[in-house]
């Protein structure tokens, strides 16, 4: 599944670098619109977390430990030759970024998209997931089409294939709980984004973003996967502002 491959653009200047960390079951392609908005003198690295970009079995065979290690390895790689790092996290990627932050003082700004401090699953998402495994999708619904495009795993039709996913989601729930319990305060610029139509993250997550503290944008139309153009424009501008701050 080459379309889910990681992306690395190394700037000759080696001054500023942006690391982008996707969410669970997601793909580096989620960040395509952000990558294309950045100037060429900025290094960009979009991770592909272990177990993603392949099969249902591949995903079931990985672990939160592997995702933490991959995040740490990427940060260490970038900070070796760059003066400043900036991190964009999406969903689970936001929590991996916050967890790693104290070990990496070169990180100077964070953009946190759909952080799942308070996860939940809307009924429409549960029904959608079942349709996807059967190869059915309503592409007229922008939220559903964006959800399908954001999946970084080749789905299987048999429900039994997903039993090995249970530990991965339990690990994610533990990470969410750890983030809520944390007293972490960050001393760098941080911008957060939440959508009122998010299928997987409760709006109660806003409280934890503000506690960091973060500047928070709330979109009335965005979901966990679908961002209207005005929200994409805000994200691109927010990242540029972080790079220039």
Coordinates of N, CA, C and O in Angstrom, one line a residue, residues 128-214:
X128 N -20.9 2.8 10.2 CA -20.1 3.1 9.1 C -18.9 2.0 9.0 O -18.6 1.5 7.9
X129 N -18.4 1.7 10.1 CA -17.3 0.8 10.2 C -17.7 -0.6 9.6 O -17.0 -1.3 8.9
X130 N -18.9 -1.0 10.0 CA -19.4 -2.3 9.5 C -19.6 -2.2 8.0 O -19.3 -3.2 7.3
X131 N -20.1 -1.1 7.5 CA -20.3 -1.0 6.0 C -19.0 -1.1 5.3 O -18.9 -1.7 4.2
X132 N -18.0 -0.5 5.8 CA -16.7 -0.4 5.2 C -16.1 -1.9 5.0 O -15.5 -2.2 4.0
X133 N -16.3 -2.7 6.1 CA -15.7 -4.0 6.0 C -16.5 -4.9 4.9 O -15.9 -5.9 4.4
X134 N -17.7 -4.4 4.6 CA -18.4 -5.1 3.5 C -18.2 -4.4 2.2 O -18.9 -4.8 1.2
X135 N -17.4 -3.4 2.1 CA -17.1 -2.8 0.8 C -18.1 -1.8 0.4 O -18.1 -1.4 -0.8
X136 N -18.9 -1.3 1.3 CA -19.9 -0.3 1.0 C -19.6 1.0 1.6 O -19.1 1.1 2.7
X137 N -19.8 2.1 0.8 CA -19.5 3.5 1.3 C -20.4 4.4 0.6 O -20.7 4.3 -0.6
X138 N -20.9 5.4 1.3 CA -21.7 6.5 0.7 C -20.8 7.7 0.4 O -20.5 8.5 1.3
X139 N -20.2 7.7 -0.8 CA -19.3 8.8 -1.1 C -19.9 10.1 -1.3 O -19.2 11.1 -1.4
X140 N -21.2 10.2 -1.3 CA -21.9 11.5 -1.3 C -21.8 12.2 0.0 O -22.0 13.4 0.1
X141 N -21.5 11.5 1.1 CA -21.4 12.1 2.4 C -19.9 12.4 2.6 O -19.1 11.5 2.6
X142 N -19.5 13.7 2.7 CA -18.1 14.0 2.8 C -17.4 13.5 4.0 O -16.2 13.2 4.0
X143 N -18.2 13.3 5.1 CA -17.6 12.8 6.3 C -17.2 11.3 6.1 O -16.2 10.8 6.5
X144 N -18.1 10.6 5.4 CA -17.9 9.2 5.2 C -16.8 8.9 4.2 O -15.9 8.1 4.4
X145 N -16.7 9.7 3.1 CA -15.7 9.6 2.2 C -14.3 9.9 2.8 O -13.3 9.3 2.5
X146 N -14.3 11.0 3.6 CA -13.0 11.4 4.3 C -12.6 10.3 5.2 O -11.4 10.0 5.4
X147 N -13.5 9.6 5.9 CA -13.2 8.5 6.8 C -12.5 7.4 6.1 O -11.5 6.9 6.5
X148 N -13.1 7.0 4.9 CA -12.6 5.9 4.1 C -11.2 6.2 3.7 O -10.3 5.4 3.7
X149 N -10.9 7.5 3.2 CA -9.6 7.9 2.7 C -8.6 8.0 3.9 O -7.4 7.9 3.6
X150 N -9.1 8.1 5.1 CA -8.1 8.2 6.2 C -7.7 6.9 6.8 O -6.8 6.8 7.7
X151 N -8.3 5.8 6.3 CA -8.0 4.5 6.9 C -6.7 4.0 6.2 O -6.6 3.9 5.0
X152 N -5.7 3.7 7.1 CA -4.4 3.2 6.6 C -4.2 1.7 6.6 O -3.1 1.3 6.7
X153 N -5.3 1.0 6.6 CA -5.2 -0.5 6.7 C -6.1 -1.1 5.7 O -7.3 -0.6 5.5
X154 N -5.7 -2.2 5.1 CA -6.5 -2.9 4.1 C -7.5 -3.7 4.9 O -7.2 -4.7 5.5
X155 N -8.8 -3.4 4.8 CA -9.8 -4.0 5.6 C -10.2 -5.4 5.1 O -10.0 -5.7 3.9
X156 N -10.7 -6.2 6.1 CA -11.1 -7.6 5.7 C -12.6 -7.7 6.0 O -13.1 -7.1 6.9
X157 N -13.3 -8.6 5.3 CA -14.7 -8.7 5.4 C -15.2 -9.5 6.7 O -16.3 -9.3 7.2
X158 N -14.3 -10.4 7.2 CA -14.7 -11.2 8.4 C -14.5 -10.5 9.7 O -13.4 -10.1 10.0
X159 N -15.5 -10.5 10.5 CA -15.4 -9.8 11.8 C -14.4 -10.4 12.7 O -13.7 -9.7 13.5
X160 N -14.2 -11.7 12.6 CA -13.2 -12.4 13.5 C -11.8 -11.9 13.2 O -11.0 -12.0 14.1
X161 N -11.6 -11.4 12.1 CA -10.2 -10.9 11.7 C -9.8 -9.7 12.6 O -8.6 -9.5 12.8
X162 N -10.8 -9.1 13.3 CA -10.5 -7.9 14.1 C -10.3 -8.2 15.5 O -10.1 -7.2 16.3
X163 N -10.4 -9.4 16.0 CA -10.3 -9.7 17.4 C -8.9 -9.3 18.0 O -8.8 -8.8 19.1
X164 N -7.9 -9.4 17.1 CA -6.5 -9.0 17.6 C -6.4 -7.5 17.7 O -5.3 -7.1 18.1
X165 N -7.4 -6.8 17.3 CA -7.3 -5.3 17.4 C -7.7 -4.9 18.8 O -7.3 -3.8 19.2
X166 N -8.4 -5.7 19.5 CA -8.9 -5.3 20.8 C -7.8 -4.8 21.8 O -7.9 -3.7 22.4
X167 N -6.6 -5.5 21.9 CA -5.6 -4.9 22.7 C -5.0 -3.6 22.3 O -4.7 -2.7 23.2
X168 N -5.0 -3.3 21.0 CA -4.5 -2.0 20.5 C -5.5 -0.9 21.0 O -5.0 0.2 21.4
X169 N -6.8 -1.1 20.9 CA -7.7 0.0 21.4 C -7.7 0.1 22.9 O -8.0 1.2 23.4
X170 N -7.5 -1.0 23.6 CA -7.4 -0.9 25.0 C -6.2 -0.1 25.4 O -6.2 0.7 26.3
X171 N -5.1 -0.3 24.7 CA -3.9 0.5 24.9 C -4.1 2.0 24.7 O -3.6 2.9 25.4
X172 N -4.9 2.3 23.6 CA -5.2 3.7 23.3 C -6.1 4.3 24.4 O -5.8 5.4 24.8
X173 N -7.0 3.5 24.9 CA -7.9 4.1 26.0 C -7.0 4.4 27.2 O -7.3 5.3 27.9
X174 N -6.0 3.5 27.5 CA -5.1 3.8 28.6 C -4.3 5.0 28.4 O -4.1 5.8 29.3
X175 N -3.9 5.2 27.2 CA -3.1 6.4 26.8 C -4.0 7.7 27.0 O -3.5 8.7 27.5
X176 N -5.3 7.6 26.6 CA -6.2 8.7 26.8 C -6.4 9.0 28.2 O -6.4 10.2 28.7
X177 N -6.5 8.0 29.0 CA -6.7 8.2 30.5 C -5.5 8.8 31.1 O -5.6 9.7 31.9
X178 N -4.3 8.3 30.7 CA -3.1 8.9 31.2 C -2.9 10.4 30.9 O -2.5 11.2 31.7
X179 N -3.4 10.8 29.7 CA -3.3 12.2 29.3 C -4.3 13.0 30.1 O -3.9 14.2 30.4
X180 N -5.4 12.5 30.4 CA -6.4 13.2 31.2 C -5.9 13.4 32.6 O -6.1 14.5 33.2
X181 N -5.2 12.4 33.2 CA -4.7 12.5 34.5 C -3.5 13.3 34.7 O -3.1 13.7 35.8
X182 N -2.8 13.5 33.6 CA -1.5 14.2 33.6 C -1.7 15.7 34.0 O -2.7 16.3 33.7
X183 N -0.7 16.2 34.8 CA -0.7 17.6 35.2 C 0.2 18.4 34.3 O 0.6 19.5 34.6
X184 N 0.5 17.8 33.1 CA 1.4 18.5 32.1 C 1.0 19.9 31.8 O -0.2 20.2 31.4
X185 N 1.9 20.8 31.9 CA 1.8 22.2 31.4 C 2.9 22.4 30.4 O 4.1 22.1 30.7
X186 N 2.6 22.9 29.3 CA 3.7 23.1 28.3 C 4.0 24.6 28.2 O 3.1 25.5 28.3
X187 N 5.3 24.9 28.0 CA 5.7 26.3 27.9 C 6.0 26.8 26.5 O 6.8 27.7 26.3
X188 N 5.4 26.1 25.5 CA 5.6 26.5 24.1 C 4.3 26.8 23.4 O 3.3 26.3 23.9
X189 N 4.3 27.5 22.3 CA 3.0 27.8 21.6 C 2.4 26.5 21.2 O 3.0 25.5 20.7
X190 N 1.0 26.4 21.4 CA 0.3 25.2 21.1 C -1.1 25.6 20.6 O -1.8 26.5 21.2
X191 N -1.5 25.0 19.5 CA -2.8 25.3 18.9 C -3.6 23.9 18.8 O -3.0 22.9 18.4
X192 N -4.8 24.0 19.1 CA -5.6 22.7 19.1 C -6.9 22.9 18.2 O -7.4 24.0 18.1
X193 N -7.4 21.8 17.7 CA -8.5 21.8 16.8 C -9.5 20.7 17.2 O -9.1 19.6 17.4
X194 N -10.8 21.1 17.3 CA -11.8 20.1 17.6 C -13.0 20.4 16.6 O -13.3 21.5 16.3
X195 N -13.7 19.3 16.2 CA -14.9 19.5 15.4 C -16.1 19.0 16.1 O -16.1 18.0 16.7
X196 N -17.2 19.8 16.0 CA -18.4 19.5 16.7 C -19.1 18.2 16.2 O -19.9 17.6 16.9
X197 N -18.7 17.8 15.0 CA -19.3 16.6 14.4 C -18.3 15.4 14.5 O -18.5 14.4 13.8
X198 N -17.4 15.5 15.4 CA -16.4 14.5 15.5 C -17.0 13.1 16.0 O -17.8 13.1 16.9
X199 N -16.8 12.1 15.2 CA -17.4 10.8 15.5 C -16.7 10.0 16.6 O -17.2 9.0 17.0
X200 N -15.5 10.4 17.0 CA -14.7 9.6 17.9 C -14.2 10.4 19.1 O -13.6 9.8 20.0
X201 N -14.3 11.7 19.1 CA -13.8 12.5 20.2 C -14.9 13.4 20.8 O -15.5 14.2 20.0
X202 N -15.1 13.4 22.1 CA -16.0 14.2 22.7 C -15.5 15.7 22.8 O -14.3 15.9 23.0
X203 N -16.5 16.6 22.8 CA -16.1 18.0 22.9 C -15.6 18.3 24.3 O -15.0 19.4 24.6
X204 N -15.8 17.4 25.3 CA -15.2 17.6 26.6 C -13.7 17.6 26.6 O -13.0 18.0 27.5
X205 N -13.1 17.2 25.5 CA -11.6 17.2 25.3 C -11.1 18.7 25.3 O -9.9 18.9 25.6
X206 N -12.0 19.6 25.0 CA -11.5 21.0 25.0 C -10.9 21.4 26.3 O -9.9 22.2 26.3
X207 N -11.5 21.0 27.4 CA -11.0 21.3 28.7 C -9.6 21.0 28.9 O -8.8 21.8 29.5
X208 N -9.2 19.8 28.4 CA -7.8 19.4 28.6 C -6.8 20.1 27.6 O -5.7 20.3 28.0
X209 N -7.3 20.5 26.5 CA -6.5 21.3 25.6 C -6.2 22.7 26.2 O -5.1 23.1 26.2
X210 N -7.2 23.3 26.8 CA -7.0 24.6 27.4 C -6.1 24.5 28.7 O -5.5 25.5 29.0
X211 N -6.1 23.4 29.3 CA -5.3 23.2 30.5 C -3.8 23.2 30.1 O -2.9 23.4 31.0
X212 N -3.4 22.9 28.9 CA -2.0 22.7 28.5 C -1.1 24.0 28.8 O 0.0 23.8 29.3
X213 N -1.4 25.2 28.3 CA -2.6 25.6 27.7 C -2.4 25.7 26.1 O -1.3 25.7 25.6
X214 N -3.6 25.6 25.4 CA -3.5 25.7 24.0 C -4.6 26.7 23.5 O -5.6 26.9 24.1

